[in-house]
Amino acid sequence: LNSIEGNRFSLLRGEDDAGLLNANRKKELELDVRIAEERLKNNAQPVESDSFLGLLDSTVSSVSLISLILMVLAGGMIATEFSTGTVKLLLITPHKRREIFWAKGMILLEITLIATGALFVASFLLCGILSGFSGIGDMQVLALFGQVVRLPYLLFVLLKYLLNLLPVLVYGALALMLSAVTRKGAVAIAVSIILYVGSSMVTTILLVLSGAGIIIPGMKFLFFCNTDLTGYLPGMNSMMNMGMPAGLKIDPSMTLGFSVVVLLVYLVCFLWIARDSFCRRDIK
């Protein structure tokens, strides 16, 4: 009730604690009001952090660790073939180069899906044992693409896992591209990990600048500024679910759909460059 009252008062005044409201901020406040009203209407209580679903939600961030495994595998997948000379054995088969490349890409995708599935199952069982599966049927209310929806919290956690898969695949495609272009596994792996670690530091700096009102034009189109997709979704904390922003953004105009499209464009570009390099370059 306090959240609804405060947000409506801000909308009437046309400003909040951060200053005058722009169009994006007005939409956020209106969605926050609708979410809070939907919670009251359906008595959808926030999930506690020590419940089964709260513990399971906290394991979502561990999906990013799969990126490191995928970058190591992808960085050496093509480069190792050239360094050991086994690529010649592949090319004398009746399969075209592009078929060999996409076969390697499918292997990486399968490994990623298997690792993510194993992580979810292990987290599900461990969190269930620790909490006794308390509150497994709780519901979540959130805004997706401008619409307020109500869905089981377990499905909401699964959605978070799937959203975290997209940045993992982008970093894997980046390592695969470097492996195909440089043909040096150590270089591809090292550069990928440096970009992975360094991008987190750059993103943190940009978030601090954004919080201070300093927005650098064009930064929102960098792929590592769009990798935190779960930042657009509410957390398990009650204040997160009832009017507080789900996460900081380096640009107020950024949305979940925008970040997904940016990551998909980078994924396609990385794979196209890697396939083109693998299919065109001569083999000595």
GROMACS .gro file of C-alpha atoms in nm:
model
  284
    1LEU     CA    1   0.000   0.000   0.000
    2ASN     CA    2   0.285   0.238   0.080
    3SER     CA    3   0.447   0.150  -0.254
    4ILE     CA    4   0.125   0.219  -0.446
    5GLU     CA    5   0.068   0.547  -0.263
    6GLY     CA    6   0.425   0.665  -0.315
    7ASN     CA    7   0.436   0.575  -0.684
    8ARG     CA    8   0.099   0.736  -0.757
    9PHE     CA    9   0.206   1.053  -0.576
   10SER     CA   10   0.526   1.062  -0.784
   11LEU     CA   11   0.325   1.022  -1.103
   12LEU     CA   12   0.095   1.309  -1.002
   13ARG     CA   13   0.388   1.536  -0.918
   14GLY     CA   14   0.584   1.431  -1.226
   15GLU     CA   15   0.898   1.369  -1.023
   16ASP     CA   16   1.045   1.134  -0.765
   17ASP     CA   17   1.351   1.135  -0.539
   18ALA     CA   18   1.579   1.109  -0.845
   19GLY     CA   19   1.428   1.413  -1.017
   20LEU     CA   20   1.181   1.478  -1.298
   21LEU     CA   21   1.018   1.171  -1.452
   22ASN     CA   22   1.088   1.085  -1.813
   23ALA     CA   23   0.866   0.861  -2.025
   24ASN     CA   24   1.055   0.542  -1.936
   25ARG     CA   25   1.047   0.613  -1.563
   26LYS     CA   26   0.673   0.687  -1.579
   27LYS     CA   27   0.611   0.349  -1.742
   28GLU     CA   28   0.818   0.179  -1.472
   29LEU     CA   29   0.619   0.344  -1.194
   30GLU     CA   30   0.288   0.257  -1.361
   31LEU     CA   31   0.397  -0.106  -1.394
   32ASP     CA   32   0.508  -0.109  -1.030
   33VAL     CA   33   0.161   0.010  -0.926
   34ARG     CA   34  -0.009  -0.257  -1.138
   35ILE     CA   35   0.220  -0.528  -0.998
   36ALA     CA   36   0.150  -0.425  -0.638
   37GLU     CA   37  -0.226  -0.414  -0.706
   38GLU     CA   38  -0.210  -0.761  -0.862
   39ARG     CA   39  -0.027  -0.891  -0.554
   40LEU     CA   40  -0.294  -0.751  -0.325
   41LYS     CA   41  -0.573  -0.886  -0.544
   42ASN     CA   42  -0.437  -1.243  -0.549
   43ASN     CA   43  -0.264  -1.238  -0.207
   44ALA     CA   44   0.067  -1.328  -0.376
   45GLN     CA   45   0.312  -1.296  -0.090
   46PRO     CA   46   0.683  -1.237  -0.161
   47VAL     CA   47   0.908  -1.542  -0.142
   48GLU     CA   48   1.131  -1.557   0.164
   49SER     CA   49   1.505  -1.591   0.109
   50ASP     CA   50   1.534  -1.899   0.334
   51SER     CA   51   1.251  -2.090   0.165
   52PHE     CA   52   1.302  -2.356  -0.102
   53LEU     CA   53   1.228  -2.118  -0.389
   54GLY     CA   54   1.434  -1.843  -0.230
   55LEU     CA   55   1.738  -2.070  -0.207
   56LEU     CA   56   1.681  -2.197  -0.560
   57ASP     CA   57   1.657  -1.840  -0.689
   58SER     CA   58   1.993  -1.758  -0.532
   59THR     CA   59   2.161  -2.032  -0.740
   60VAL     CA   60   2.076  -1.863  -1.073
   61SER     CA   61   2.397  -1.657  -1.068
   62SER     CA   62   2.605  -1.978  -1.074
   63VAL     CA   63   2.503  -2.028  -1.439
   64SER     CA   64   2.764  -1.769  -1.533
   65LEU     CA   65   3.036  -2.013  -1.421
   66ILE     CA   66   2.945  -2.228  -1.721
   67SER     CA   67   3.079  -1.943  -1.936
   68LEU     CA   68   3.433  -2.014  -1.818
   69ILE     CA   69   3.400  -2.385  -1.900
   70LEU     CA   70   3.250  -2.307  -2.239
   71MET     CA   71   3.520  -2.053  -2.325
   72VAL     CA   72   3.795  -2.303  -2.246
   73LEU     CA   73   3.630  -2.570  -2.463
   74ALA     CA   74   3.540  -2.335  -2.748
   75GLY     CA   75   3.878  -2.160  -2.743
   76GLY     CA   76   4.062  -2.484  -2.812
   77MET     CA   77   3.805  -2.666  -3.025
   78ILE     CA   78   3.918  -2.532  -3.364
   79ALA     CA   79   4.266  -2.408  -3.277
   80THR     CA   80   4.370  -2.752  -3.149
   81GLU     CA   81   4.271  -2.911  -3.479
   82PHE     CA   82   4.513  -2.683  -3.662
   83SER     CA   83   4.798  -2.707  -3.411
   84THR     CA   84   4.791  -3.089  -3.409
   85GLY     CA   85   4.720  -3.123  -3.781
   86THR     CA   86   4.406  -3.332  -3.730
   87VAL     CA   87   4.206  -3.078  -3.930
   88LYS     CA   88   4.344  -3.242  -4.247
   89LEU     CA   89   4.184  -3.571  -4.145
   90LEU     CA   90   3.851  -3.393  -4.107
   91LEU     CA   91   3.870  -3.222  -4.444
   92ILE     CA   92   3.945  -3.540  -4.642
   93THR     CA   93   3.606  -3.675  -4.534
   94PRO     CA   94   3.311  -3.621  -4.772
   95HIS     CA   95   3.176  -3.349  -4.544
   96LYS     CA   96   3.196  -2.980  -4.629
   97ARG     CA   97   3.380  -2.735  -4.410
   98ARG     CA   98   3.066  -2.560  -4.297
   99GLU     CA   99   2.916  -2.891  -4.190
  100ILE     CA  100   3.223  -2.964  -3.977
  101PHE     CA  101   3.205  -2.616  -3.823
  102TRP     CA  102   2.836  -2.638  -3.735
  103ALA     CA  103   2.891  -2.987  -3.593
  104LYS     CA  104   3.144  -2.839  -3.351
  105GLY     CA  105   2.901  -2.560  -3.270
  106MET     CA  106   2.626  -2.812  -3.194
  107ILE     CA  107   2.863  -3.000  -2.962
  108LEU     CA  108   2.924  -2.680  -2.765
  109LEU     CA  109   2.549  -2.614  -2.747
  110GLU     CA  110   2.480  -2.966  -2.622
  111ILE     CA  111   2.752  -2.938  -2.357
  112THR     CA  112   2.606  -2.605  -2.241
  113LEU     CA  113   2.251  -2.743  -2.217
  114ILE     CA  114   2.366  -3.056  -2.034
  115ALA     CA  115   2.576  -2.855  -1.786
  116THR     CA  116   2.291  -2.610  -1.722
  117GLY     CA  117   2.039  -2.891  -1.679
  118ALA     CA  118   2.269  -3.074  -1.438
  119LEU     CA  119   2.323  -2.752  -1.241
  120PHE     CA  120   1.947  -2.692  -1.213
  121VAL     CA  121   1.871  -3.049  -1.104
  122ALA     CA  122   2.153  -3.047  -0.847
  123SER     CA  123   2.042  -2.708  -0.712
  124PHE     CA  124   1.679  -2.821  -0.701
  125LEU     CA  125   1.762  -3.132  -0.497
  126LEU     CA  126   2.009  -2.959  -0.265
  127CYS     CA  127   1.780  -2.663  -0.193
  128GLY     CA  128   1.489  -2.902  -0.143
  129ILE     CA  129   1.683  -3.110   0.108
  130LEU     CA  130   1.792  -2.802   0.303
  131SER     CA  131   1.446  -2.640   0.312
  132GLY     CA  132   1.213  -2.938   0.293
  133PHE     CA  133   1.061  -2.803  -0.031
  134SER     CA  134   0.870  -2.541   0.171
  135GLY     CA  135   0.659  -2.303  -0.038
  136ILE     CA  136   0.717  -2.485  -0.366
  137GLY     CA  137   0.379  -2.368  -0.497
  138ASP     CA  138   0.428  -1.994  -0.435
  139MET     CA  139   0.348  -1.751  -0.715
  140GLN     CA  140   0.538  -1.459  -0.866
  141VAL     CA  141   0.394  -1.138  -1.011
  142LEU     CA  142   0.611  -0.943  -1.254
  143ALA     CA  143   0.608  -0.733  -1.569
  144LEU     CA  144   0.722  -0.895  -1.893
  145PHE     CA  145   0.737  -0.681  -2.209
  146GLY     CA  146   0.496  -0.429  -2.059
  147GLN     CA  147   0.241  -0.682  -1.935
  148VAL     CA  148   0.179  -0.783  -1.573
  149VAL     CA  149   0.174  -1.162  -1.548
  150ARG     CA  150   0.131  -1.408  -1.261
  151LEU     CA  151   0.311  -1.741  -1.281
  152PRO     CA  152   0.448  -2.011  -1.049
  153TYR     CA  153   0.774  -1.900  -0.888
  154LEU     CA  154   0.939  -2.228  -0.988
  155LEU     CA  155   0.866  -2.144  -1.353
  156PHE     CA  156   1.002  -1.794  -1.288
  157VAL     CA  157   1.332  -1.942  -1.162
  158LEU     CA  158   1.348  -2.167  -1.468
  159LEU     CA  159   1.296  -1.857  -1.685
  160LYS     CA  160   1.594  -1.696  -1.511
  161TYR     CA  161   1.807  -2.001  -1.591
  162LEU     CA  162   1.709  -1.980  -1.958
  163LEU     CA  163   1.780  -1.606  -1.972
  164ASN     CA  164   2.126  -1.662  -1.825
  165LEU     CA  165   2.198  -1.914  -2.101
  166LEU     CA  166   2.204  -1.645  -2.372
  167PRO     CA  167   2.508  -1.453  -2.234
  168VAL     CA  168   2.684  -1.788  -2.181
  169LEU     CA  169   2.633  -1.876  -2.548
  170VAL     CA  170   2.755  -1.533  -2.658
  171TYR     CA  171   3.082  -1.571  -2.466
  172GLY     CA  172   3.119  -1.922  -2.605
  173ALA     CA  173   3.068  -1.791  -2.959
  174LEU     CA  174   3.327  -1.521  -2.891
  175ALA     CA  175   3.584  -1.784  -2.785
  176LEU     CA  176   3.498  -1.998  -3.088
  177MET     CA  177   3.546  -1.700  -3.320
  178LEU     CA  178   3.885  -1.619  -3.168
  179SER     CA  179   3.983  -1.985  -3.197
  180ALA     CA  180   3.895  -1.990  -3.568
  181VAL     CA  181   4.055  -1.652  -3.646
  182THR     CA  182   4.379  -1.680  -3.448
  183ARG     CA  183   4.416  -2.062  -3.466
  184LYS     CA  184   4.588  -2.045  -3.128
  185GLY     CA  185   4.399  -2.203  -2.843
  186ALA     CA  186   4.592  -2.029  -2.565
  187VAL     CA  187   4.533  -1.687  -2.720
  188ALA     CA  188   4.163  -1.752  -2.777
  189ILE     CA  189   4.108  -1.874  -2.421
  190ALA     CA  190   4.316  -1.599  -2.260
  191VAL     CA  191   4.155  -1.315  -2.455
  192SER     CA  192   3.805  -1.451  -2.391
  193ILE     CA  193   3.860  -1.478  -2.016
  194ILE     CA  194   4.022  -1.132  -2.001
  195LEU     CA  195   3.721  -0.983  -2.182
  196TYR     CA  196   3.486  -1.176  -1.953
  197VAL     CA  197   3.653  -1.051  -1.635
  198GLY     CA  198   3.734  -0.704  -1.765
  199SER     CA  199   3.383  -0.645  -1.896
  200SER     CA  200   3.243  -0.693  -1.545
  201MET     CA  201   3.469  -0.416  -1.418
  202VAL     CA  202   3.376  -0.185  -1.707
  203THR     CA  203   3.005  -0.253  -1.655
  204THR     CA  204   3.035  -0.175  -1.285
  205ILE     CA  205   3.202   0.159  -1.364
  206LEU     CA  206   2.930   0.242  -1.618
  207LEU     CA  207   2.660   0.157  -1.363
  208VAL     CA  208   2.821   0.391  -1.109
  209LEU     CA  209   2.833   0.668  -1.370
  210SER     CA  210   2.472   0.598  -1.465
  211GLY     CA  211   2.368   0.623  -1.101
  212ALA     CA  212   2.537   0.964  -1.090
  213GLY     CA  213   2.343   1.075  -1.397
  214ILE     CA  214   2.635   1.040  -1.641
  215ILE     CA  215   2.533   0.831  -1.944
  216ILE     CA  216   2.787   0.767  -2.221
  217PRO     CA  217   2.609   0.748  -2.560
  218GLY     CA  218   2.635   0.417  -2.744
  219MET     CA  219   2.751   0.212  -2.445
  220LYS     CA  220   2.418   0.029  -2.431
  221PHE     CA  221   2.501  -0.142  -2.762
  222LEU     CA  222   2.809  -0.320  -2.619
  223PHE     CA  223   2.727  -0.684  -2.561
  224PHE     CA  224   2.878  -0.704  -2.212
  225CYS     CA  225   2.649  -0.421  -2.100
  226ASN     CA  226   2.350  -0.643  -2.179
  227THR     CA  227   2.460  -0.971  -2.022
  228ASP     CA  228   2.276  -0.927  -1.690
  229LEU     CA  229   1.931  -1.016  -1.821
  230THR     CA  230   1.798  -1.119  -1.480
  231GLY     CA  231   1.856  -0.758  -1.371
  232TYR     CA  232   1.534  -0.674  -1.552
  233LEU     CA  233   1.341  -0.921  -1.337
  234PRO     CA  234   1.244  -0.875  -0.971
  235GLY     CA  235   1.435  -1.061  -0.702
  236MET     CA  236   1.302  -1.257  -0.408
  237ASN     CA  237   1.312  -0.959  -0.171
  238SER     CA  238   0.975  -0.810  -0.091
  239MET     CA  239   1.089  -0.454  -0.162
  240MET     CA  240   1.220  -0.567  -0.502
  241ASN     CA  241   0.880  -0.708  -0.585
  242MET     CA  242   0.678  -0.410  -0.466
  243GLY     CA  243   0.796  -0.095  -0.638
  244MET     CA  244   1.176  -0.098  -0.616
  245PRO     CA  245   1.369  -0.125  -0.945
  246ALA     CA  246   1.490  -0.472  -1.032
  247GLY     CA  247   1.839  -0.363  -1.125
  248LEU     CA  248   2.050  -0.072  -1.239
  249LYS     CA  249   2.096  -0.005  -1.609
  250ILE     CA  250   2.364   0.198  -1.782
  251ASP     CA  251   2.090   0.361  -1.990
  252PRO     CA  252   1.729   0.416  -1.876
  253SER     CA  253   1.600   0.330  -2.224
  254MET     CA  254   1.730  -0.028  -2.203
  255THR     CA  255   1.468  -0.303  -2.177
  256LEU     CA  256   1.471  -0.681  -2.159
  257GLY     CA  257   1.373  -0.709  -2.525
  258PHE     CA  258   1.646  -0.465  -2.628
  259SER     CA  259   1.918  -0.660  -2.443
  260VAL     CA  260   1.799  -0.993  -2.586
  261VAL     CA  261   1.809  -0.854  -2.941
  262VAL     CA  262   2.157  -0.706  -2.888
  263LEU     CA  263   2.292  -1.038  -2.758
  264LEU     CA  264   2.134  -1.231  -3.046
  265VAL     CA  265   2.292  -0.994  -3.299
  266TYR     CA  266   2.636  -1.040  -3.141
  267LEU     CA  267   2.584  -1.418  -3.127
  268VAL     CA  268   2.504  -1.433  -3.499
  269CYS     CA  269   2.798  -1.204  -3.587
  270PHE     CA  270   3.049  -1.406  -3.383
  271LEU     CA  271   2.933  -1.734  -3.535
  272TRP     CA  272   2.933  -1.592  -3.889
  273ILE     CA  273   3.291  -1.460  -3.853
  274ALA     CA  274   3.406  -1.792  -3.705
  275ARG     CA  275   3.240  -1.996  -3.983
  276ASP     CA  276   3.374  -1.766  -4.254
  277SER     CA  277   3.728  -1.786  -4.118
  278PHE     CA  278   3.714  -2.164  -4.084
  279CYS     CA  279   3.577  -2.215  -4.435
  280ARG     CA  280   3.793  -1.966  -4.627
  281ARG     CA  281   4.144  -1.977  -4.483
  282ASP     CA  282   4.403  -2.210  -4.634
  283ILE     CA  283   4.543  -2.502  -4.438
  284LYS     CA  284   4.916  -2.562  -4.444
   0.00000   0.00000   0.00000
